[in-house]
mmCIF file of C-alpha atoms in Angstrom:
data_model
loop_
_atom_site.group_PDB
_atom_site.id
_atom_site.type_symbol
_atom_site.label_atom_id
_atom_site.label_comp_id
_atom_site.label_asym_id
_atom_site.label_seq_id
_atom_site.Cartn_x
_atom_site.Cartn_y
_atom_site.Cartn_z
ATOM 1 C CA MET A 974 18.908 38.602 35.353
ATOM 2 C CA LYS A 975 22.538 39.269 34.282
ATOM 3 C CA ARG A 976 24.841 40.911 36.250
ATOM 4 C CA LEU A 977 27.625 42.945 34.380
ATOM 5 C CA PHE A 978 30.646 44.044 35.625
ATOM 6 C CA TYR A 979 32.668 47.256 33.980
ATOM 7 C CA SER A 980 36.403 49.047 35.324
ATOM 8 C CA THR A 981 36.515 52.575 34.424
ATOM 9 C CA ASN A 982 39.173 55.001 35.577
ATOM 10 C CA ASP A 983 37.431 57.101 38.526
ATOM 11 C CA LEU A 984 34.329 57.517 40.091
ATOM 12 C CA ASP A 985 33.929 60.698 38.013
ATOM 13 C CA ASP A 986 33.252 57.640 35.460
ATOM 14 C CA ALA A 987 31.754 55.760 37.323
ATOM 15 C CA GLU A 988 28.915 58.701 38.269
ATOM 16 C CA LEU A 989 28.677 59.023 34.316
ATOM 17 C CA ILE A 990 27.270 55.703 33.635
ATOM 18 C CA SER A 991 25.210 55.573 36.688
ATOM 19 C CA ASP A 992 23.373 58.342 34.973
ATOM 20 C CA GLU A 993 23.027 56.977 32.282
ATOM 21 C CA VAL A 994 21.703 53.610 33.167
ATOM 22 C CA HIS A 995 19.627 55.342 35.560
ATOM 23 C CA LYS A 996 18.504 56.628 32.194
ATOM 24 C CA GLN A 997 17.898 52.855 30.620
ATOM 25 C CA GLY A 998 15.786 52.239 33.766
ATOM 26 C CA VAL A 999 18.345 50.461 35.763
ATOM 27 C CA ASP A 1000 17.718 51.829 39.415
ATOM 28 C CA ASP A 1001 20.308 51.945 42.586
ATOM 29 C CA GLN A 1002 19.141 48.491 44.137
ATOM 30 C CA HIS A 1003 20.605 47.237 40.508
ATOM 31 C CA PHE A 1004 23.550 49.663 40.183
ATOM 32 C CA PHE A 1005 26.534 48.743 42.697
ATOM 33 C CA VAL A 1006 30.271 50.657 42.542
ATOM 34 C CA LEU A 1007 33.485 49.208 44.351
ATOM 35 C CA SER A 1008 36.422 51.591 44.994
ATOM 36 C CA ARG A 1009 39.070 51.858 47.767
ATOM 37 C CA ASP A 1010 37.784 55.233 48.124
ATOM 38 C CA ASP A 1011 34.722 55.686 50.045
ATOM 39 C CA LYS A 1012 34.627 58.820 50.854
ATOM 40 C CA GLY A 1013 34.376 59.175 47.444
ATOM 41 C CA ILE A 1014 31.830 57.024 46.832
ATOM 42 C CA LEU A 1015 29.614 59.466 48.845
ATOM 43 C CA SER A 1016 30.499 62.409 47.735
ATOM 44 C CA HIS A 1017 29.362 61.577 44.112
ATOM 45 C CA HIS A 1018 26.635 59.903 45.273
ATOM 46 C CA LEU A 1019 27.099 56.773 44.591
ATOM 47 C CA HIS A 1020 25.430 52.876 45.643
ATOM 48 C CA GLY A 1021 28.756 51.207 46.769
ATOM 49 C CA GLY A 1022 31.170 49.715 48.641
ATOM 50 C CA ASN A 1023 34.624 49.228 49.226
ATOM 51 C CA GLY A 1024 35.366 45.696 48.880
ATOM 52 C CA PHE A 1025 34.044 42.232 48.278
ATOM 53 C CA GLU A 1026 34.909 41.086 51.434
ATOM 54 C CA ASN A 1027 31.511 42.692 53.091
ATOM 55 C CA THR A 1028 28.971 41.844 50.259
ATOM 56 C CA SER A 1029 27.678 38.691 48.291
ATOM 57 C CA LEU A 1030 28.226 39.978 45.164
ATOM 58 C CA LEU A 1031 29.374 37.165 44.051
ATOM 59 C CA ALA A 1032 27.457 34.113 46.180
ATOM 60 C CA THR A 1033 28.499 31.241 44.126
ATOM 61 C CA GLY A 1034 28.954 29.394 47.427
ATOM 62 C CA LYS A 1035 25.203 29.847 47.720
ATOM 63 C CA ARG A 1036 24.612 28.384 43.973
ATOM 64 C CA ALA A 1037 26.865 25.506 45.653
ATOM 65 C CA GLY A 1038 23.908 24.943 47.670
ATOM 66 C CA VAL A 1039 21.305 25.339 44.908
ATOM 67 C CA PHE A 1040 22.783 23.118 42.476
ATOM 68 C CA ALA A 1041 22.474 20.454 45.375
ATOM 69 C CA PHE A 1042 19.142 20.866 46.376
ATOM 70 C CA CYS A 1043 18.709 20.336 42.159
ATOM 71 C CA VAL A 1044 20.609 17.524 42.301
ATOM 72 C CA LEU A 1045 18.915 15.725 45.687
ATOM 73 C CA VAL A 1046 15.398 16.614 43.665
ATOM 74 C CA LEU A 1047 17.185 14.719 40.623
ATOM 75 C CA ALA A 1048 17.549 11.745 42.125
ATOM 76 C CA ALA A 1049 14.593 11.717 44.142
ATOM 77 C CA VAL A 1050 12.951 12.120 40.776
ATOM 78 C CA ILE A 1051 14.670 9.266 39.287
ATOM 79 C CA GLY A 1052 14.484 7.263 42.462
ATOM 80 C CA PHE A 1053 10.714 7.388 42.195
ATOM 81 C CA ALA A 1054 10.098 6.830 38.816
ATOM 82 C CA VAL A 1055 12.908 3.293 38.874
ATOM 83 C CA MET A 1056 11.452 1.779 42.152
ATOM 84 C CA ASP A 1057 9.227 0.075 44.096
ATOM 85 C CA ILE A 1058 7.870 1.842 46.536
ATOM 86 C CA THR A 1059 8.705 -0.270 49.804
ATOM 87 C CA ALA A 1060 10.050 0.787 53.074
ATOM 88 C CA GLN A 1061 13.484 -0.738 52.001
ATOM 89 C CA ASN A 1062 13.854 0.914 49.118
ATOM 90 C CA LEU A 1063 12.644 4.248 50.334
ATOM 91 C CA LEU A 1064 15.666 3.757 52.965
ATOM 92 C CA TRP A 1065 17.888 2.988 50.123
ATOM 93 C CA LEU A 1066 16.537 6.026 48.221
ATOM 94 C CA ALA A 1067 17.093 8.336 51.091
ATOM 95 C CA LEU A 1068 20.495 6.991 51.050
ATOM 96 C CA VAL A 1069 21.081 7.476 47.586
ATOM 97 C CA CYS A 1070 19.346 11.122 47.978
ATOM 98 C CA GLY A 1071 21.508 11.897 50.611
ATOM 99 C CA VAL A 1072 24.998 10.687 49.660
ATOM 100 C CA ALA A 1073 24.101 12.352 46.170
ATOM 101 C CA PHE A 1074 23.483 15.773 48.226
ATOM 102 C CA THR A 1075 27.062 15.606 49.465
ATOM 103 C CA ALA A 1076 29.105 15.066 46.862
ATOM 104 C CA ALA A 1077 26.836 17.785 44.874
ATOM 105 C CA LYS A 1078 27.546 20.326 47.326
ATOM 106 C CA MET A 1079 31.404 19.456 48.155
ATOM 107 C CA LEU A 1080 31.948 19.580 44.552
ATOM 108 C CA ALA A 1081 30.139 22.979 43.752
ATOM 109 C CA SER A 1082 31.728 23.742 46.651
ATOM 110 C CA VAL A 1083 35.254 23.851 45.601
ATOM 111 C CA VAL A 1084 33.848 24.843 42.264
ATOM 112 C CA CYS A 1085 32.879 27.755 43.578
ATOM 113 C CA ALA A 1086 35.211 28.641 46.018
ATOM 114 C CA SER A 1087 38.278 28.619 43.040
ATOM 115 C CA PHE A 1088 35.154 31.148 40.686
ATOM 116 C CA ASP A 1089 34.869 33.742 43.967
ATOM 117 C CA SER A 1090 39.199 33.503 43.995
ATOM 118 C CA TYR A 1091 39.186 33.413 40.642
ATOM 119 C CA PHE A 1092 37.272 36.923 40.309
ATOM 120 C CA LYS A 1093 38.076 38.299 43.953
ATOM 121 C CA ASP A 1094 41.794 38.502 42.424
ATOM 122 C CA ILE A 1095 40.618 40.154 39.409
ATOM 123 C CA PHE A 1096 38.453 42.970 41.103
ATOM 124 C CA ASN A 1097 41.217 43.687 43.163
ATOM 125 C CA ARG A 1098 43.646 44.162 41.073
ATOM 126 C CA HIS A 1099 41.737 46.545 39.175
ATOM 127 C CA LEU A 1100 40.527 48.464 43.012
ATOM 128 C CA ASP A 1101 44.652 48.330 43.486
ATOM 129 C CA ASN A 1102 45.354 50.067 40.175
ATOM 130 C CA GLY A 1103 43.268 52.972 41.477
ATOM 131 C CA GLU A 1104 40.109 51.789 39.244
ATOM 132 C CA VAL A 1105 36.272 51.608 39.990
ATOM 133 C CA ILE A 1106 34.436 48.598 39.449
ATOM 134 C CA VAL A 1107 30.623 49.083 38.067
ATOM 135 C CA ILE A 1108 28.436 46.065 38.841
ATOM 136 C CA ILE A 1109 25.050 46.727 36.816
ATOM 137 C CA ASP A 1110 22.392 43.448 37.419
ATOM 138 C CA VAL A 1111 19.919 44.055 34.176
ATOM 139 C CA THR A 1112 16.985 42.368 32.543
ATOM 140 C CA PRO A 1113 17.173 40.553 29.191
ATOM 141 C CA ASP A 1114 15.407 43.847 27.873
ATOM 142 C CA GLN A 1115 17.817 46.367 29.277
ATOM 143 C CA SER A 1116 21.076 43.970 28.256
ATOM 144 C CA LEU A 1117 21.564 45.061 25.403
ATOM 145 C CA LYS A 1118 20.407 48.705 25.793
ATOM 146 C CA VAL A 1119 23.136 49.233 28.926
ATOM 147 C CA THR A 1120 26.044 47.270 26.882
ATOM 148 C CA SER A 1121 25.419 49.178 23.282
ATOM 149 C CA GLN A 1122 25.334 52.355 25.944
ATOM 150 C CA LEU A 1123 28.851 51.600 27.915
ATOM 151 C CA LYS A 1124 30.325 50.149 24.868
ATOM 152 C CA GLN A 1125 30.459 54.005 23.160
ATOM 153 C CA HIS A 1126 32.893 54.541 26.649
ATOM 154 C CA SER A 1127 36.674 54.714 25.908
ATOM 155 C CA ALA A 1128 36.843 54.810 29.628
ATOM 156 C CA VAL A 1129 34.738 51.876 30.701
ATOM 157 C CA SER A 1130 36.227 48.063 30.028
ATOM 158 C CA PHE A 1131 34.146 45.308 30.030
ATOM 159 C CA ILE A 1132 35.176 42.842 32.725
ATOM 160 C CA ALA A 1133 32.662 39.563 32.889
ATOM 161 C CA GLU A 1134 29.327 38.790 33.372
ATOM 162 C CA SER A 1135 27.430 36.097 35.588
ATOM 163 C CA SER A 1136 24.009 35.442 36.816
ATOM 164 C CA ASN A 1137 23.000 37.344 40.063
ATOM 165 C CA ILE A 1138 20.728 34.543 41.334
ATOM 166 C CA VAL A 1139 21.020 34.692 44.852
ATOM 167 C CA SER A 1140 23.785 37.473 45.287
ATOM 168 C CA PRO A 1141 21.538 40.798 45.788
ATOM 169 C CA ILE A 1142 23.056 43.909 45.205
ATOM 170 C CA PRO A 1143 24.318 45.366 48.902
ATOM 171 C CA SER A 1144 21.607 47.872 50.320
#
């Protein structure tokens, strides 16, 4: 699934977008609104909250762990393919896999923290200006329909697109 990030002027626009994307097959579990106005989110019957601090909408730190695990598996597969299986070689392979996992986790964590910080700054800038952030998870067949629908709105601006792997919409 893809995660689409849009900004809009206010909660009225967000409610209109919600209605339209629900008609495209996107349910409440795949639609989230960020606004500094929690009461407004409730009065507009939108699924959302006031900031990223209490959500895992970006969750790139979790993705670092997934990346590091993939590096670990790759190192192990390559090791088993090129080494004779002896007790000493298995110890060396375990050491190499451990170092590869640790290095990949550290590198990915730094990159992911930078990514999180960059996007949090962008989204908070929009929120501080009184705008609303609309986050929509779409399947490949919904993606084109939803993006085409939202391009028709003058009050909606595309911000970014990412994957939603390991970062579900908060319930």
